[in-house]
């Protein structure tokens, strides 16, 4: 059920150093039998690493609104404790029209599916979650910072602190499922 994985590293901060974004076939993947079986049988590496993770937050769900196309090299993931009010489609469309912004998306977490207890989750202390996530992807740091500044004008004042403290992340690794061994490659020659 996983289509792609992208790993980002924070720019200049030591808290929340990584942001990992998985692309799923659909939101039911996070509660599927295969996925839960995997999380309930952590590998020796996972058993060693998971207890070391701090400030871990996750959310699986669906894309509520999306504008733009393609991945950006810099991403700003803004977490919300409640689904954003207003028209998410209008919000992401306006952000995606900004200079050097590749894409913007609002993701809504299925909190019930995300909260399912597994053995792997039990290895980490104080896991967190979020109700929604706004992703802004751009070509460079300046473009994404400009988009965040623009976002302040679009969101209620109570969300401004989260915008001001938001770390940006640079793409470190990307792996689409089609590149894994055993996956059929679809290439055309010109």
PDB file of C-alpha atoms in Angstrom:
ATOM      1  CA  UNK A   1       0.000   0.000   0.000  1.00  0.00           C
ATOM      2  CA  UNK A   2       3.007   2.339   0.130  1.00  0.00           C
ATOM      3  CA  UNK A   3       3.788   4.047  -3.180  1.00  0.00           C
ATOM      4  CA  UNK A   4       6.746   6.253  -2.236  1.00  0.00           C
ATOM      5  CA  UNK A   5       8.836   7.519   0.649  1.00  0.00           C
ATOM      6  CA  UNK A   6      10.687  10.816   0.956  1.00  0.00           C
ATOM      7  CA  UNK A   7      12.985  11.643   3.859  1.00  0.00           C
ATOM      8  CA  UNK A   8      13.813  15.250   4.710  1.00  0.00           C
ATOM      9  CA  UNK A   9      16.411  16.640   7.142  1.00  0.00           C
ATOM     10  CA  UNK A  10      15.789  19.828   9.113  1.00  0.00           C
ATOM     11  CA  UNK A  11      17.753  22.944   8.248  1.00  0.00           C
ATOM     12  CA  UNK A  12      19.742  24.139  11.259  1.00  0.00           C
ATOM     13  CA  UNK A  13      17.739  22.619  14.133  1.00  0.00           C
ATOM     14  CA  UNK A  14      18.376  19.692  16.428  1.00  0.00           C
ATOM     15  CA  UNK A  15      14.757  19.017  17.467  1.00  0.00           C
ATOM     16  CA  UNK A  16      12.538  17.201  14.967  1.00  0.00           C
ATOM     17  CA  UNK A  17      15.569  16.612  12.762  1.00  0.00           C
ATOM     18  CA  UNK A  18      13.709  14.463  10.248  1.00  0.00           C
ATOM     19  CA  UNK A  19      10.416  14.618   8.433  1.00  0.00           C
ATOM     20  CA  UNK A  20       9.342  11.466   6.584  1.00  0.00           C
ATOM     21  CA  UNK A  21       6.529  11.558   4.065  1.00  0.00           C
ATOM     22  CA  UNK A  22       4.956   8.359   2.762  1.00  0.00           C
ATOM     23  CA  UNK A  23       2.612   8.283  -0.208  1.00  0.00           C
ATOM     24  CA  UNK A  24      -0.142   5.686   0.268  1.00  0.00           C
ATOM     25  CA  UNK A  25      -2.552   4.020  -2.154  1.00  0.00           C
ATOM     26  CA  UNK A  26      -5.344   5.258   0.130  1.00  0.00           C
ATOM     27  CA  UNK A  27      -5.964   6.066   3.788  1.00  0.00           C
ATOM     28  CA  UNK A  28      -7.008   2.508   4.665  1.00  0.00           C
ATOM     29  CA  UNK A  29      -3.380   1.355   4.366  1.00  0.00           C
ATOM     30  CA  UNK A  30      -2.591   2.508   7.929  1.00  0.00           C
ATOM     31  CA  UNK A  31      -5.153   0.086   9.342  1.00  0.00           C
ATOM     32  CA  UNK A  32      -4.645  -2.749   6.859  1.00  0.00           C
ATOM     33  CA  UNK A  33      -3.850  -6.250   8.084  1.00  0.00           C
ATOM     34  CA  UNK A  34      -0.504  -6.313   6.254  1.00  0.00           C
ATOM     35  CA  UNK A  35       0.681  -2.988   7.665  1.00  0.00           C
ATOM     36  CA  UNK A  36      -0.412  -3.808  11.216  1.00  0.00           C
ATOM     37  CA  UNK A  37       1.273  -7.234  11.003  1.00  0.00           C
ATOM     38  CA  UNK A  38       4.497  -5.487   9.994  1.00  0.00           C
ATOM     39  CA  UNK A  39       4.287  -3.047  12.923  1.00  0.00           C
ATOM     40  CA  UNK A  40       3.523  -5.881  15.318  1.00  0.00           C
ATOM     41  CA  UNK A  41       6.674  -7.767  14.239  1.00  0.00           C
ATOM     42  CA  UNK A  42       9.405  -5.092  14.443  1.00  0.00           C
ATOM     43  CA  UNK A  43      12.776  -6.029  13.029  1.00  0.00           C
ATOM     44  CA  UNK A  44      15.813  -6.199  15.338  1.00  0.00           C
ATOM     45  CA  UNK A  45      16.903  -2.825  13.907  1.00  0.00           C
ATOM     46  CA  UNK A  46      13.490  -1.270  14.731  1.00  0.00           C
ATOM     47  CA  UNK A  47      13.636  -2.751  18.235  1.00  0.00           C
ATOM     48  CA  UNK A  48      17.006  -1.071  18.738  1.00  0.00           C
ATOM     49  CA  UNK A  49      16.149   2.317  17.143  1.00  0.00           C
ATOM     50  CA  UNK A  50      12.517   2.982  18.114  1.00  0.00           C
ATOM     51  CA  UNK A  51      13.184   3.543  21.852  1.00  0.00           C
ATOM     52  CA  UNK A  52      15.690   6.276  20.892  1.00  0.00           C
ATOM     53  CA  UNK A  53      13.188   8.316  18.894  1.00  0.00           C
ATOM     54  CA  UNK A  54      11.811  11.419  20.604  1.00  0.00           C
ATOM     55  CA  UNK A  55       9.291  14.017  19.458  1.00  0.00           C
ATOM     56  CA  UNK A  56       7.778  11.375  17.182  1.00  0.00           C
ATOM     57  CA  UNK A  57       4.452  12.352  15.635  1.00  0.00           C
ATOM     58  CA  UNK A  58       2.592  10.585  12.882  1.00  0.00           C
ATOM     59  CA  UNK A  59      -0.667  10.783  11.030  1.00  0.00           C
ATOM     60  CA  UNK A  60      -2.137   8.692   8.255  1.00  0.00           C
ATOM     61  CA  UNK A  61      -5.109   9.826   6.277  1.00  0.00           C
ATOM     62  CA  UNK A  62      -6.066  11.383   2.987  1.00  0.00           C
ATOM     63  CA  UNK A  63      -5.301  14.433   0.881  1.00  0.00           C
ATOM     64  CA  UNK A  64      -8.098  16.957   1.407  1.00  0.00           C
ATOM     65  CA  UNK A  65      -6.735  19.479  -1.108  1.00  0.00           C
ATOM     66  CA  UNK A  66      -3.771  19.645  -3.456  1.00  0.00           C
ATOM     67  CA  UNK A  67      -2.371  22.180  -5.918  1.00  0.00           C
ATOM     68  CA  UNK A  68       0.792  22.191  -7.970  1.00  0.00           C
ATOM     69  CA  UNK A  69       2.703  19.220  -9.261  1.00  0.00           C
ATOM     70  CA  UNK A  70       5.872  17.417  -8.381  1.00  0.00           C
ATOM     71  CA  UNK A  71       8.104  17.272  -5.328  1.00  0.00           C
ATOM     72  CA  UNK A  72      10.076  20.235  -4.027  1.00  0.00           C
ATOM     73  CA  UNK A  73      13.564  20.179  -2.555  1.00  0.00           C
ATOM     74  CA  UNK A  74      12.481  22.180   0.516  1.00  0.00           C
ATOM     75  CA  UNK A  75       9.327  21.451   2.513  1.00  0.00           C
ATOM     76  CA  UNK A  76       7.468  23.166   5.346  1.00  0.00           C
ATOM     77  CA  UNK A  77       5.166  20.761   7.249  1.00  0.00           C
ATOM     78  CA  UNK A  78       2.734  22.751   9.398  1.00  0.00           C
ATOM     79  CA  UNK A  79       0.797  20.606  11.880  1.00  0.00           C
ATOM     80  CA  UNK A  80      -2.692  21.472  13.110  1.00  0.00           C
ATOM     81  CA  UNK A  81      -4.500  20.122  16.163  1.00  0.00           C
ATOM     82  CA  UNK A  82      -7.816  20.561  14.331  1.00  0.00           C
ATOM     83  CA  UNK A  83      -8.699  20.478  10.652  1.00  0.00           C
ATOM     84  CA  UNK A  84      -8.207  23.936   9.147  1.00  0.00           C
ATOM     85  CA  UNK A  85     -11.375  25.943   8.783  1.00  0.00           C
ATOM     86  CA  UNK A  86     -12.244  27.448   5.450  1.00  0.00           C
ATOM     87  CA  UNK A  87     -11.680  26.229   1.924  1.00  0.00           C
ATOM     88  CA  UNK A  88      -8.525  24.085   1.838  1.00  0.00           C
ATOM     89  CA  UNK A  89      -8.613  24.005  -1.983  1.00  0.00           C
ATOM     90  CA  UNK A  90      -8.475  27.787  -2.142  1.00  0.00           C
ATOM     91  CA  UNK A  91      -5.660  27.903   0.417  1.00  0.00           C
ATOM     92  CA  UNK A  92      -3.381  25.445  -1.416  1.00  0.00           C
ATOM     93  CA  UNK A  93      -4.166  26.975  -4.826  1.00  0.00           C
ATOM     94  CA  UNK A  94      -3.086  30.401  -3.608  1.00  0.00           C
ATOM     95  CA  UNK A  95       0.117  29.004  -2.086  1.00  0.00           C
ATOM     96  CA  UNK A  96       0.960  26.992  -5.226  1.00  0.00           C
ATOM     97  CA  UNK A  97       0.692  30.160  -7.340  1.00  0.00           C
ATOM     98  CA  UNK A  98       3.545  31.786  -5.397  1.00  0.00           C
ATOM     99  CA  UNK A  99       6.953  32.107  -7.047  1.00  0.00           C
ATOM    100  CA  UNK A 100       9.073  28.918  -6.892  1.00  0.00           C
ATOM    101  CA  UNK A 101       6.449  26.975  -4.899  1.00  0.00           C
ATOM    102  CA  UNK A 102       6.055  23.541  -6.491  1.00  0.00           C
ATOM    103  CA  UNK A 103       3.057  22.213  -4.584  1.00  0.00           C
ATOM    104  CA  UNK A 104       0.876  22.686  -1.528  1.00  0.00           C
ATOM    105  CA  UNK A 105      -1.329  20.068   0.122  1.00  0.00           C
ATOM    106  CA  UNK A 106      -3.641  19.737   3.097  1.00  0.00           C
ATOM    107  CA  UNK A 107      -3.619  16.247   4.579  1.00  0.00           C
ATOM    108  CA  UNK A 108      -6.298  15.150   7.064  1.00  0.00           C
ATOM    109  CA  UNK A 109      -5.383  12.473   9.586  1.00  0.00           C
ATOM    110  CA  UNK A 110      -7.691   9.579  10.317  1.00  0.00           C
ATOM    111  CA  UNK A 111      -7.079   9.772  14.065  1.00  0.00           C
ATOM    112  CA  UNK A 112      -8.780   6.448  14.855  1.00  0.00           C
ATOM    113  CA  UNK A 113      -6.642   4.508  12.374  1.00  0.00           C
ATOM    114  CA  UNK A 114      -3.474   6.371  13.336  1.00  0.00           C
ATOM    115  CA  UNK A 115      -4.057   5.618  17.033  1.00  0.00           C
ATOM    116  CA  UNK A 116      -4.159   1.824  16.614  1.00  0.00           C
ATOM    117  CA  UNK A 117      -1.711   0.359  19.153  1.00  0.00           C
ATOM    118  CA  UNK A 118       1.097  -1.806  17.771  1.00  0.00           C
ATOM    119  CA  UNK A 119       4.210  -3.398  19.192  1.00  0.00           C
ATOM    120  CA  UNK A 120       6.446  -0.976  17.286  1.00  0.00           C
ATOM    121  CA  UNK A 121       4.559   2.056  18.625  1.00  0.00           C
ATOM    122  CA  UNK A 122       4.937   0.590  22.118  1.00  0.00           C
ATOM    123  CA  UNK A 123       8.730   0.779  21.715  1.00  0.00           C
ATOM    124  CA  UNK A 124       8.538   4.602  21.520  1.00  0.00           C
ATOM    125  CA  UNK A 125       7.556   6.858  24.394  1.00  0.00           C
ATOM    126  CA  UNK A 126       5.102   9.722  24.029  1.00  0.00           C
ATOM    127  CA  UNK A 127       4.121   9.345  20.388  1.00  0.00           C
ATOM    128  CA  UNK A 128       2.098  12.256  19.132  1.00  0.00           C
ATOM    129  CA  UNK A 129      -0.275  12.891  16.273  1.00  0.00           C
ATOM    130  CA  UNK A 130      -2.012  15.775  14.552  1.00  0.00           C
ATOM    131  CA  UNK A 131      -5.392  16.326  12.977  1.00  0.00           C
ATOM    132  CA  UNK A 132      -4.099  17.917   9.794  1.00  0.00           C
ATOM    133  CA  UNK A 133      -0.899  18.804   8.012  1.00  0.00           C
ATOM    134  CA  UNK A 134      -0.256  21.586   5.526  1.00  0.00           C
ATOM    135  CA  UNK A 135       2.698  20.830   3.264  1.00  0.00           C
ATOM    136  CA  UNK A 136       4.349  23.597   1.251  1.00  0.00           C
ATOM    137  CA  UNK A 137       7.034  22.411  -1.185  1.00  0.00           C
ATOM    138  CA  UNK A 138       9.360  24.769  -2.973  1.00  0.00           C
ATOM    139  CA  UNK A 139      12.503  25.025  -5.029  1.00  0.00           C
ATOM    140  CA  UNK A 140      14.531  26.800  -2.352  1.00  0.00           C
ATOM    141  CA  UNK A 141      14.471  27.956   1.264  1.00  0.00           C
ATOM    142  CA  UNK A 142      13.706  31.597   0.416  1.00  0.00           C
ATOM    143  CA  UNK A 143      10.613  30.639  -1.610  1.00  0.00           C
ATOM    144  CA  UNK A 144       9.197  28.467   1.181  1.00  0.00           C
ATOM    145  CA  UNK A 145       9.896  31.145   3.817  1.00  0.00           C
ATOM    146  CA  UNK A 146       8.112  33.698   1.599  1.00  0.00           C
ATOM    147  CA  UNK A 147       5.162  31.298   1.319  1.00  0.00           C
ATOM    148  CA  UNK A 148       5.037  30.952   5.114  1.00  0.00           C
ATOM    149  CA  UNK A 149       5.069  34.744   5.440  1.00  0.00           C
ATOM    150  CA  UNK A 150       2.187  34.878   2.954  1.00  0.00           C
ATOM    151  CA  UNK A 151       0.389  32.141   4.903  1.00  0.00           C
ATOM    152  CA  UNK A 152       0.310  34.377   8.012  1.00  0.00           C
ATOM    153  CA  UNK A 153      -2.126  36.628   6.119  1.00  0.00           C
ATOM    154  CA  UNK A 154      -4.378  33.669   5.331  1.00  0.00           C
ATOM    155  CA  UNK A 155      -4.599  31.886   8.699  1.00  0.00           C
ATOM    156  CA  UNK A 156      -6.055  32.996  12.050  1.00  0.00           C
ATOM    157  CA  UNK A 157      -3.693  34.771  14.468  1.00  0.00           C
ATOM    158  CA  UNK A 158      -3.638  31.764  16.824  1.00  0.00           C
ATOM    159  CA  UNK A 159      -1.773  29.769  14.135  1.00  0.00           C
ATOM    160  CA  UNK A 160       0.962  32.397  13.628  1.00  0.00           C
ATOM    161  CA  UNK A 161       3.183  31.049  16.436  1.00  0.00           C
ATOM    162  CA  UNK A 162       3.319  27.628  14.778  1.00  0.00           C
ATOM    163  CA  UNK A 163       4.295  29.286  11.492  1.00  0.00           C
ATOM    164  CA  UNK A 164       7.029  31.359  13.142  1.00  0.00           C
ATOM    165  CA  UNK A 165       8.593  28.331  14.896  1.00  0.00           C
ATOM    166  CA  UNK A 166       8.284  25.928  11.960  1.00  0.00           C
ATOM    167  CA  UNK A 167      11.539  24.319  10.828  1.00  0.00           C
ATOM    168  CA  UNK A 168      12.097  23.799   7.125  1.00  0.00           C
ATOM    169  CA  UNK A 169      13.398  20.510   5.744  1.00  0.00           C
ATOM    170  CA  UNK A 170      15.623  19.676   2.779  1.00  0.00           C
ATOM    171  CA  UNK A 171      15.059  16.505   0.756  1.00  0.00           C
ATOM    172  CA  UNK A 172      17.682  13.915   1.668  1.00  0.00           C
ATOM    173  CA  UNK A 173      16.313  10.734   0.092  1.00  0.00           C
ATOM    174  CA  UNK A 174      13.462   9.667  -2.152  1.00  0.00           C
ATOM    175  CA  UNK A 175      12.338   6.165  -3.048  1.00  0.00           C
ATOM    176  CA  UNK A 176       9.322   5.483  -5.253  1.00  0.00           C
ATOM    177  CA  UNK A 177       7.978   1.923  -5.084  1.00  0.00           C
ATOM    178  CA  UNK A 178       8.544   1.440  -8.823  1.00  0.00           C
ATOM    179  CA  UNK A 179      12.331   1.514  -8.210  1.00  0.00           C
ATOM    180  CA  UNK A 180      12.332  -1.323  -5.680  1.00  0.00           C
ATOM    181  CA  UNK A 181      13.658  -4.697  -6.822  1.00  0.00           C
ATOM    182  CA  UNK A 182      10.938  -6.810  -8.356  1.00  0.00           C
ATOM    183  CA  UNK A 183       8.814  -3.829  -9.371  1.00  0.00           C
ATOM    184  CA  UNK A 184       8.066  -3.485 -13.046  1.00  0.00           C
ATOM    185  CA  UNK A 185       9.828  -0.454 -14.489  1.00  0.00           C
ATOM    186  CA  UNK A 186       7.852   1.622 -16.907  1.00  0.00           C
ATOM    187  CA  UNK A 187      10.210   3.460 -19.151  1.00  0.00           C
ATOM    188  CA  UNK A 188       9.701   4.615 -22.676  1.00  0.00           C
ATOM    189  CA  UNK A 189      12.371   5.346 -25.227  1.00  0.00           C
ATOM    190  CA  UNK A 190      12.258   8.301 -27.546  1.00  0.00           C
TER     191      UNK A 190
END
